Amino acid sequence: MLTSKEKIIIAALNQFSRKGLFATRIQDIATEAGISQGLLYRYYKSKNEIYVDLIEDALDKMNEAVEGIASLNCGGREKLLNSIEGMYKTIEESDRYRQTSSLIAQAMGSEAIPQEAKDALKNKRDLPYQMFSKIIVQGQKEGTIIEGDSYDLAVLFWSTLNGLTIFRNTRDEKRPLPDKRFIANIFLKEKI
Amino acid sequence: MLTSKEKIIIAALNQFSRKGLFATRIQDIATEAGISQGLLYRYYKSKNEIYVDLIEDALDKMNEAVEGIASLNCGGREKLLNSIEGMYKTIEESDRYRQTSSLIAQAMGSEAIPQEAKDALKNKRDLPYQMFSKIIVQGQKEGTIIEGDSYDLAVLFWSTLNGLTIFRNTRDEKRPLPDKRFIANIFLKEKI
DNA sequence: GTCTATATCCAGATAGAC
DNA sequence: GTCTATCTGGATATAGAC
């Protein structure tokens, strides 16, 4: 059985991810959580507070996942392939990831979000690029990944996966994503 | 000298692209346009009406640009390179494109936008994929573009460019985008 | 802990003067 | 055409009963 607070979190994530902070009413969250509007204020001081909590949590989860892959004890090429594999699985199967990625995408695209949410984004959004840049450098040293500025390649990697995530999130028909090898071959010296 | 209506359009596009439909107040638009709130209603019946106008216009502009490239009288390989060149120029230089792409990205990510805006999106968002798919097929027949499902490759192409556009739009420091050749080589048989 | 009722505020939209 | 003043509705947040 879920506590009221847990029900609020789950409902708020779903509502915010679908409609954004400003189009979501407190009433929407309360209704989906199956509680009254008043009760919500036992657990949170304001709508913004829920939102900031969710944004911080989403960014932390994202960074933990990336750190998990980067800290594997294997070659850069394997880390790359592993990242693509993991991201594809997550994008295609996880409803929770659809929600958190939509939440972050919307937050990044709006200047009107609360200052605390902006701060969290600013502090936490760069880690994936840095981690992946290190993976690229490792692979370049090992001779398995193409030459080029490692941060540029990291930007390209995440931009491509973000773009595919958004494409997937915004279509009803769940068409399979393009073959993983197309992504891998952007970076690999020896194509697969 | 701009008419009041033109000033409203320009201000609304800027406000909506930065804050989204729901966080933007009529007052924000009127202030930026340098007119009173009341005057705005001489030209538009509601905030939603301005928004729907802008969305439809943004989608039309996007599709016109794509059709322009696809109808060039040249090989598929050249159309591909031309598309990348054109998109890079637009992403890096055009403030207007930053606004329209943000507007569309936000609209795609929210279920709360007006029905007319949803309809416009649904009807007009697929054309770029279809056009690019044809370019891919042409290049495959000519032997210049790699094998694979042409619509999948079109999805990959636009997802990558959308991802890069969003990356660019959400960073203050205007770091140059990754080398165009990385994108081209995803699709070209003979790498450059 | 939970609900209902309500106070307060603010944004969208309208009316009417100039 | 343009502005100021106002109406109205709805959403956030609070108060108070159970």
GROMACS .gro file of C-alpha atoms (C1' of nucleotides) in nm:
model
  420
    1MET     CA    1   0.000   0.000   0.000
    2LEU     CA    2   0.131   0.342  -0.094
    3THR     CA    3   0.142   0.631   0.149
    4SER     CA    4  -0.033   0.953   0.054
    5LYS     CA    5   0.301   1.118  -0.005
    6GLU     CA    6   0.406   0.845  -0.245
    7LYS     CA    7   0.077   0.873  -0.429
    8ILE     CA    8   0.132   1.247  -0.463
    9ILE     CA    9   0.483   1.201  -0.605
   10ILE     CA   10   0.368   0.946  -0.859
   11ALA     CA   11   0.070   1.152  -0.968
   12ALA     CA   12   0.268   1.474  -0.985
   13LEU     CA   13   0.540   1.318  -1.200
   14ASN     CA   14   0.280   1.190  -1.440
   15GLN     CA   15   0.090   1.516  -1.457
   16PHE     CA   16   0.397   1.740  -1.487
   17SER     CA   17   0.551   1.517  -1.752
   18ARG     CA   18   0.236   1.534  -1.963
   19LYS     CA   19   0.136   1.896  -1.921
   20GLY     CA   20   0.426   2.083  -1.767
   21LEU     CA   21   0.441   2.282  -1.446
   22PHE     CA   22   0.205   2.562  -1.538
   23ALA     CA   23  -0.074   2.373  -1.708
   24THR     CA   24  -0.090   2.124  -1.422
   25ARG     CA   25  -0.325   2.228  -1.145
   26ILE     CA   26  -0.291   2.115  -0.787
   27GLN     CA   27  -0.637   1.971  -0.831
   28ASP     CA   28  -0.514   1.749  -1.116
   29ILE     CA   29  -0.246   1.601  -0.894
   30ALA     CA   30  -0.479   1.550  -0.600
   31THR     CA   31  -0.743   1.385  -0.816
   32GLU     CA   32  -0.497   1.146  -0.979
   33ALA     CA   33  -0.352   1.065  -0.637
   34GLY     CA   34  -0.703   0.997  -0.509
   35ILE     CA   35  -0.683   1.246  -0.224
   36SER     CA   36  -0.827   1.587  -0.150
   37GLN     CA   37  -0.658   1.908  -0.254
   38GLY     CA   38  -0.619   2.018   0.106
   39LEU     CA   39  -0.433   1.705   0.212
   40LEU     CA   40  -0.163   1.772  -0.043
   41TYR     CA   41  -0.054   2.072   0.161
   42ARG     CA   42   0.020   1.847   0.459
   43TYR     CA   43   0.312   1.711   0.260
   44TYR     CA   44   0.424   2.000   0.041
   45LYS     CA   45   0.423   2.372   0.099
   46SER     CA   46   0.349   2.451  -0.265
   47LYS     CA   47   0.318   2.318  -0.617
   48ASN     CA   48   0.664   2.450  -0.694
   49GLU     CA   49   0.811   2.251  -0.410
   50ILE     CA   50   0.682   1.925  -0.555
   51TYR     CA   51   0.815   2.023  -0.892
   52VAL     CA   52   1.163   2.108  -0.767
   53ASP     CA   53   1.179   1.780  -0.576
   54LEU     CA   54   1.091   1.587  -0.889
   55ILE     CA   55   1.341   1.771  -1.108
   56GLU     CA   56   1.625   1.715  -0.863
   57ASP     CA   57   1.537   1.351  -0.831
   58ALA     CA   58   1.513   1.302  -1.209
   59LEU     CA   59   1.854   1.458  -1.265
   60ASP     CA   60   2.010   1.245  -0.990
   61LYS     CA   61   1.866   0.926  -1.135
   62MET     CA   62   1.995   1.016  -1.479
   63ASN     CA   63   2.345   1.085  -1.347
   64GLU     CA   64   2.355   0.768  -1.141
   65ALA     CA   65   2.273   0.562  -1.449
   66VAL     CA   66   2.549   0.729  -1.649
   67GLU     CA   67   2.802   0.686  -1.370
   68GLY     CA   68   2.715   0.320  -1.348
   69ILE     CA   69   2.810   0.265  -1.710
   70ALA     CA   70   3.123   0.480  -1.703
   71SER     CA   71   3.263   0.298  -1.401
   72LEU     CA   72   3.244  -0.044  -1.563
   73ASN     CA   73   3.577  -0.220  -1.582
   74CYS     CA   74   3.604  -0.263  -1.959
   75GLY     CA   75   3.722  -0.097  -2.279
   76GLY     CA   76   3.585   0.231  -2.419
   77ARG     CA   77   3.432   0.049  -2.711
   78GLU     CA   78   3.240  -0.181  -2.476
   79LYS     CA   79   3.126   0.113  -2.263
   80LEU     CA   80   2.994   0.283  -2.577
   81LEU     CA   81   2.805  -0.027  -2.691
   82ASN     CA   82   2.680  -0.082  -2.340
   83SER     CA   83   2.551   0.275  -2.317
   84ILE     CA   84   2.360   0.246  -2.641
   85GLU     CA   85   2.218  -0.091  -2.540
   86GLY     CA   86   2.111   0.044  -2.201
   87MET     CA   87   1.962   0.363  -2.340
   88TYR     CA   88   1.765   0.177  -2.607
   89LYS     CA   89   1.624  -0.059  -2.351
   90THR     CA   90   1.531   0.229  -2.124
   91ILE     CA   91   1.376   0.438  -2.400
   92GLU     CA   92   1.174   0.153  -2.543
   93GLU     CA   93   1.056  -0.013  -2.227
   94SER     CA   94   1.052   0.220  -1.933
   95ASP     CA   95   0.745   0.431  -1.875
   96ARG     CA   96   0.918   0.587  -1.580
   97TYR     CA   97   1.199   0.704  -1.808
   98ARG     CA   98   0.949   0.854  -2.048
   99GLN     CA   99   0.820   1.060  -1.760
  100THR     CA  100   1.152   1.177  -1.621
  101SER     CA  101   1.295   1.259  -1.963
  102SER     CA  102   0.985   1.458  -2.055
  103LEU     CA  103   1.007   1.640  -1.725
  104ILE     CA  104   1.370   1.735  -1.783
  105ALA     CA  105   1.312   1.826  -2.147
  106GLN     CA  106   1.028   2.058  -2.055
  107ALA     CA  107   1.226   2.214  -1.773
  108MET     CA  108   1.522   2.281  -2.002
  109GLY     CA  109   1.294   2.448  -2.253
  110SER     CA  110   1.131   2.698  -2.020
  111GLU     CA  111   1.271   3.008  -1.856
  112ALA     CA  112   0.971   3.030  -1.624
  113ILE     CA  113   1.050   2.739  -1.392
  114PRO     CA  114   1.141   2.808  -1.025
  115GLN     CA  115   1.492   2.928  -0.954
  116GLU     CA  116   1.576   2.616  -0.753
  117ALA     CA  117   1.487   2.401  -1.052
  118LYS     CA  118   1.708   2.616  -1.275
  119ASP     CA  119   1.996   2.579  -1.032
  120ALA     CA  120   1.957   2.202  -1.017
  121LEU     CA  121   1.957   2.183  -1.397
  122LYS     CA  122   2.262   2.402  -1.428
  123ASN     CA  123   2.456   2.199  -1.171
  124LYS     CA  124   2.360   1.855  -1.287
  125ARG     CA  125   2.298   1.856  -1.658
  126ASP     CA  126   2.662   1.847  -1.767
  127LEU     CA  127   2.776   1.529  -1.596
  128PRO     CA  128   2.660   1.292  -1.873
  129TYR     CA  129   2.861   1.489  -2.129
  130GLN     CA  130   3.170   1.483  -1.911
  131MET     CA  131   3.143   1.112  -1.837
  132PHE     CA  132   3.089   1.024  -2.198
  133SER     CA  133   3.374   1.246  -2.306
  134LYS     CA  134   3.603   1.036  -2.087
  135ILE     CA  135   3.472   0.717  -2.245
  136ILE     CA  136   3.551   0.862  -2.588
  137VAL     CA  137   3.904   0.953  -2.485
  138GLN     CA  138   3.957   0.603  -2.349
  139GLY     CA  139   3.835   0.450  -2.675
  140GLN     CA  140   4.050   0.682  -2.882
  141LYS     CA  141   4.359   0.579  -2.685
  142GLU     CA  142   4.265   0.217  -2.737
  143GLY     CA  143   4.223   0.280  -3.111
  144THR     CA  144   3.860   0.172  -3.126
  145ILE     CA  145   3.686   0.513  -3.145
  146ILE     CA  146   3.725   0.770  -3.422
  147GLU     CA  147   3.936   1.080  -3.382
  148GLY     CA  148   3.783   1.417  -3.304
  149ASP     CA  149   3.713   1.647  -3.010
  150SER     CA  150   3.583   1.420  -2.736
  151TYR     CA  151   3.337   1.669  -2.595
  152ASP     CA  152   3.196   1.734  -2.942
  153LEU     CA  153   3.143   1.362  -2.985
  154ALA     CA  154   2.978   1.342  -2.644
  155VAL     CA  155   2.744   1.625  -2.742
  156LEU     CA  156   2.659   1.440  -3.061
  157PHE     CA  157   2.597   1.117  -2.872
  158TRP     CA  158   2.358   1.262  -2.617
  159SER     CA  159   2.188   1.490  -2.865
  160THR     CA  160   2.114   1.192  -3.086
  161LEU     CA  161   1.978   0.985  -2.800
  162ASN     CA  162   1.779   1.279  -2.662
  163GLY     CA  163   1.636   1.340  -3.005
  164LEU     CA  164   1.532   0.976  -3.037
  165THR     CA  165   1.382   0.981  -2.688
  166ILE     CA  166   1.172   1.284  -2.774
  167PHE     CA  167   1.065   1.128  -3.103
  168ARG     CA  168   0.959   0.818  -2.919
  169ASN     CA  169   0.781   1.009  -2.645
  170THR     CA  170   0.577   1.215  -2.886
  171ARG     CA  171   0.443   0.934  -3.102
  172ASP     CA  172   0.154   0.714  -3.013
  173GLU     CA  173   0.245   0.433  -3.247
  174LYS     CA  174   0.545   0.266  -3.093
  175ARG     CA  175   0.763   0.220  -3.398
  176PRO     CA  176   1.096   0.050  -3.310
  177LEU     CA  177   1.390   0.289  -3.295
  178PRO     CA  178   1.648   0.284  -3.577
  179ASP     CA  179   1.899  -0.001  -3.559
  180LYS     CA  180   2.145   0.050  -3.273
  181ARG     CA  181   2.436  -0.011  -3.509
  182PHE     CA  182   2.369   0.318  -3.688
  183ILE     CA  183   2.444   0.498  -3.361
  184ALA     CA  184   2.744   0.282  -3.276
  185ASN     CA  185   2.897   0.338  -3.618
  186ILE     CA  186   2.899   0.713  -3.572
  187PHE     CA  187   3.175   0.660  -3.318
  188LEU     CA  188   3.345   0.330  -3.396
  189LYS     CA  189   3.652   0.312  -3.614
  190GLU     CA  190   3.571  -0.041  -3.721
  191LYS     CA  191   3.205  -0.044  -3.828
  192ILE     CA  192   2.969  -0.317  -3.719
  193MET     CA  193   0.742   5.098  -3.875
  194LEU     CA  194   0.563   4.789  -3.745
  195THR     CA  195   0.188   4.770  -3.705
  196SER     CA  196   0.049   4.678  -3.365
  197LYS     CA  197  -0.045   4.337  -3.493
  198GLU     CA  198   0.308   4.272  -3.611
  199LYS     CA  199   0.445   4.384  -3.277
  200ILE     CA  200   0.210   4.142  -3.103
  201ILE     CA  201   0.319   3.850  -3.320
  202ILE     CA  202   0.686   3.917  -3.264
  203ALA     CA  203   0.644   3.962  -2.890
  204ALA     CA  204   0.422   3.657  -2.855
  205LEU     CA  205   0.663   3.434  -3.043
  206ASN     CA  206   0.945   3.546  -2.820
  207GLN     CA  207   0.748   3.506  -2.498
  208PHE     CA  208   0.594   3.170  -2.588
  209SER     CA  209   0.927   3.031  -2.706
  210ARG     CA  210   1.092   3.125  -2.376
  211LYS     CA  211   0.819   3.039  -2.128
  212GLY     CA  212   0.560   2.829  -2.304
  213LEU     CA  213   0.189   2.894  -2.347
  214PHE     CA  214   0.082   2.868  -1.985
  215ALA     CA  215   0.357   3.061  -1.811
  216THR     CA  216   0.320   3.348  -2.057
  217ARG     CA  217   0.067   3.609  -1.952
  218ILE     CA  218  -0.119   3.831  -2.191
  219GLN     CA  219   0.036   4.116  -2.001
  220ASP     CA  220   0.386   3.988  -2.083
  221ILE     CA  221   0.307   3.995  -2.453
  222ALA     CA  222   0.145   4.337  -2.439
  223THR     CA  223   0.435   4.485  -2.242
  224GLU     CA  224   0.698   4.349  -2.478
  225ALA     CA  225   0.495   4.471  -2.774
  226GLY     CA  226   0.474   4.813  -2.612
  227ILE     CA  227   0.096   4.830  -2.616
  228SER     CA  228  -0.182   4.799  -2.362
  229GLN     CA  229  -0.339   4.470  -2.268
  230GLY     CA  230  -0.679   4.581  -2.393
  231LEU     CA  231  -0.552   4.665  -2.741
  232LEU     CA  232  -0.433   4.311  -2.791
  233TYR     CA  233  -0.794   4.196  -2.798
  234ARG     CA  234  -0.862   4.418  -3.101
  235TYR     CA  235  -0.645   4.178  -3.299
  236TYR     CA  236  -0.691   3.842  -3.131
  237LYS     CA  237  -0.989   3.691  -2.955
  238SER     CA  238  -0.776   3.505  -2.700
  239LYS     CA  239  -0.428   3.404  -2.597
  240ASN     CA  240  -0.488   3.060  -2.744
  241GLU     CA  241  -0.567   3.211  -3.081
  242ILE     CA  242  -0.229   3.383  -3.099
  243TYR     CA  243  -0.062   3.061  -2.997
  244VAL     CA  244  -0.237   2.849  -3.258
  245ASP     CA  245  -0.152   3.103  -3.528
  246LEU     CA  246   0.214   3.090  -3.432
  247ILE     CA  247   0.227   2.710  -3.419
  248GLU     CA  248   0.068   2.674  -3.761
  249ASP     CA  249   0.301   2.931  -3.907
  250ALA     CA  250   0.609   2.769  -3.752
  251LEU     CA  251   0.516   2.427  -3.892
  252ASP     CA  252   0.452   2.572  -4.237
  253LYS     CA  253   0.787   2.751  -4.241
  254MET     CA  254   0.964   2.432  -4.137
  255ASN     CA  255   0.796   2.231  -4.411
  256GLU     CA  256   0.865   2.491  -4.678
  257ALA     CA  257   1.234   2.482  -4.595
  258VAL     CA  258   1.243   2.104  -4.619
  259GLU     CA  259   1.053   2.100  -4.946
  260GLY     CA  260   1.293   2.352  -5.089
  261ILE     CA  261   1.586   2.120  -5.030
  262ALA     CA  262   1.411   1.804  -5.145
  263SER     CA  263   1.307   1.959  -5.476
  264LEU     CA  264   1.661   2.054  -5.576
  265ASN     CA  265   1.769   1.901  -5.902
  266CYS     CA  266   2.069   1.701  -5.781
  267GLY     CA  267   2.177   1.366  -5.639
  268GLY     CA  268   2.064   1.225  -5.305
  269ARG     CA  269   2.412   1.262  -5.163
  270GLU     CA  270   2.414   1.632  -5.248
  271LYS     CA  271   2.067   1.681  -5.101
  272LEU     CA  272   2.187   1.519  -4.779
  273LEU     CA  273   2.496   1.740  -4.759
  274ASN     CA  274   2.289   2.041  -4.849
  275SER     CA  275   2.037   1.966  -4.575
  276ILE     CA  276   2.306   1.937  -4.312
  277GLU     CA  277   2.474   2.255  -4.432
  278GLY     CA  278   2.145   2.443  -4.431
  279MET     CA  279   2.036   2.314  -4.091
  280TYR     CA  280   2.372   2.397  -3.934
  281LYS     CA  281   2.361   2.748  -4.068
  282THR     CA  282   2.006   2.792  -3.945
  283ILE     CA  283   2.073   2.647  -3.602
  284GLU     CA  284   2.387   2.848  -3.545
  285GLU     CA  285   2.282   3.180  -3.687
  286SER     CA  286   1.910   3.228  -3.686
  287ASP     CA  287   1.746   3.364  -3.376
  288ARG     CA  288   1.412   3.327  -3.546
  289TYR     CA  289   1.475   2.955  -3.588
  290ARG     CA  290   1.565   2.924  -3.221
  291GLN     CA  291   1.224   3.067  -3.142
  292THR     CA  292   1.020   2.855  -3.380
  293SER     CA  293   1.200   2.534  -3.292
  294SER     CA  294   1.153   2.599  -2.920
  295LEU     CA  295   0.788   2.672  -2.981
  296ILE     CA  296   0.737   2.345  -3.168
  297ALA     CA  297   0.943   2.144  -2.920
  298GLN     CA  298   0.739   2.274  -2.628
  299ALA     CA  299   0.412   2.214  -2.810
  300MET     CA  300   0.509   1.854  -2.889
  301GLY     CA  301   0.596   1.793  -2.526
  302SER     CA  302   0.267   1.909  -2.374
  303GLU     CA  303  -0.074   1.749  -2.381
  304ALA     CA  304  -0.234   2.068  -2.253
  305ILE     CA  305  -0.209   2.281  -2.568
  306PRO     CA  306  -0.528   2.381  -2.756
  307GLN     CA  307  -0.689   2.119  -2.977
  308GLU     CA  308  -0.626   2.323  -3.293
  309ALA     CA  309  -0.255   2.329  -3.212
  310LYS     CA  310  -0.258   1.953  -3.159
  311ASP     CA  311  -0.431   1.904  -3.493
  312ALA     CA  312  -0.180   2.124  -3.674
  313LEU     CA  313   0.108   1.929  -3.519
  314LYS     CA  314  -0.043   1.597  -3.610
  315ASN     CA  315  -0.104   1.701  -3.971
  316LYS     CA  316   0.223   1.873  -4.036
  317ARG     CA  317   0.494   1.715  -3.830
  318ASP     CA  318   0.553   1.413  -4.052
  319LEU     CA  319   0.639   1.582  -4.378
  320PRO     CA  320   1.011   1.629  -4.302
  321TYR     CA  321   1.044   1.257  -4.231
  322GLN     CA  322   0.868   1.165  -4.553
  323MET     CA  323   1.072   1.405  -4.763
  324PHE     CA  324   1.399   1.291  -4.615
  325SER     CA  325   1.302   0.930  -4.655
  326LYS     CA  326   1.271   0.993  -5.029
  327ILE     CA  327   1.614   1.155  -5.037
  328ILE     CA  328   1.756   0.847  -4.867
  329VAL     CA  329   1.594   0.614  -5.120
  330GLN     CA  330   1.732   0.823  -5.405
  331GLY     CA  331   2.083   0.808  -5.256
  332GLN     CA  332   2.057   0.435  -5.200
  333LYS     CA  333   1.964   0.379  -5.562
  334GLU     CA  334   2.256   0.594  -5.667
  335GLY     CA  335   2.485   0.391  -5.440
  336THR     CA  336   2.596   0.685  -5.227
  337ILE     CA  337   2.391   0.627  -4.913
  338ILE     CA  338   2.413   0.325  -4.682
  339GLU     CA  339   2.155   0.048  -4.686
  340GLY     CA  340   1.878   0.029  -4.428
  341ASP     CA  341   1.514   0.122  -4.382
  342SER     CA  342   1.479   0.470  -4.529
  343TYR     CA  343   1.224   0.592  -4.277
  344ASP     CA  344   1.441   0.470  -3.989
  345LEU     CA  345   1.730   0.666  -4.132
  346ALA     CA  346   1.510   0.972  -4.171
  347VAL     CA  347   1.404   0.940  -3.807
  348LEU     CA  348   1.768   0.919  -3.707
  349PHE     CA  349   1.857   1.222  -3.917
  350TRP     CA  350   1.592   1.451  -3.777
  351SER     CA  351   1.628   1.322  -3.423
  352THR     CA  352   1.998   1.401  -3.434
  353LEU     CA  353   1.942   1.750  -3.569
  354ASN     CA  354   1.656   1.814  -3.328
  355GLY     CA  355   1.873   1.699  -3.042
  356LEU     CA  356   2.152   1.932  -3.149
  357THR     CA  357   1.907   2.219  -3.190
  358ILE     CA  358   1.778   2.169  -2.838
  359PHE     CA  359   2.131   2.143  -2.702
  360ARG     CA  360   2.219   2.467  -2.871
  361ASN     CA  361   1.903   2.643  -2.759
  362THR     CA  362   1.950   2.552  -2.395
  363ARG     CA  363   2.310   2.666  -2.356
  364ASP     CA  364   2.417   3.021  -2.303
  365GLU     CA  365   2.773   2.971  -2.419
  366LYS     CA  366   2.752   2.929  -2.792
  367ARG     CA  367   2.990   2.638  -2.841
  368PRO     CA  368   3.018   2.541  -3.211
  369LEU     CA  369   2.822   2.230  -3.303
  370PRO     CA  370   3.010   1.904  -3.370
  371ASP     CA  371   3.174   1.881  -3.712
  372LYS     CA  372   2.913   1.842  -3.987
  373ARG     CA  373   3.103   1.546  -4.128
  374PHE     CA  374   3.013   1.334  -3.825
  375ILE     CA  375   2.648   1.369  -3.926
  376ALA     CA  376   2.711   1.316  -4.295
  377ASN     CA  377   2.911   1.000  -4.228
  378ILE     CA  378   2.620   0.838  -4.048
  379PHE     CA  379   2.452   0.812  -4.388
  380LEU     CA  380   2.722   0.817  -4.653
  381LYS     CA  381   2.870   0.498  -4.789
  382GLU     CA  382   3.197   0.669  -4.874
  383LYS     CA  383   3.302   0.865  -4.564
  384ILE     CA  384   3.428   1.221  -4.587
  385DG     C1'  385  -0.460   1.221   0.869
  386DT     C1'  386  -0.819   1.356   0.592
  387DC     C1'  387  -1.191   1.624   0.423
  388DT     C1'  388  -1.489   2.051   0.314
  389DA     C1'  389  -1.532   2.520   0.294
  390DT     C1'  390  -1.338   2.949   0.215
  391DA     C1'  391  -1.012   3.341   0.170
  392DT     C1'  392  -0.711   3.551  -0.144
  393DC     C1'  393  -0.509   3.652  -0.542
  394DC     C1'  394  -0.429   3.703  -1.017
  395DA     C1'  395  -0.488   3.637  -1.505
  396DG     C1'  396  -0.803   3.649  -1.907
  397DA     C1'  397  -1.130   3.894  -2.115
  398DT     C1'  398  -1.471   4.298  -2.161
  399DA     C1'  399  -1.665   4.780  -2.140
  400DG     C1'  400  -1.642   5.227  -2.217
  401DA     C1'  401  -1.391   5.678  -2.244
  402DC     C1'  402  -1.091   5.941  -2.544
  403DG     C1'  403  -0.697   5.272  -3.262
  404DT     C1'  404  -0.561   5.302  -2.809
  405DC     C1'  405  -0.597   5.332  -2.323
  406DT     C1'  406  -0.779   5.265  -1.830
  407DA     C1'  407  -1.091   5.053  -1.537
  408DT     C1'  408  -1.349   4.666  -1.427
  409DC     C1'  409  -1.577   4.214  -1.431
  410DT     C1'  410  -1.537   3.735  -1.385
  411DG     C1'  411  -1.360   3.289  -1.323
  412DG     C1'  412  -1.050   2.987  -1.156
  413DA     C1'  413  -0.638   2.831  -0.909
  414DT     C1'  414  -0.341   2.838  -0.494
  415DA     C1'  415  -0.324   2.808  -0.043
  416DT     C1'  416  -0.539   2.824   0.435
  417DA     C1'  417  -0.872   2.732   0.821
  418DG     C1'  418  -1.125   2.454   1.071
  419DA     C1'  419  -1.426   2.042   1.145
  420DC     C1'  420  -1.411   1.542   1.198
   0.00000   0.00000   0.00000
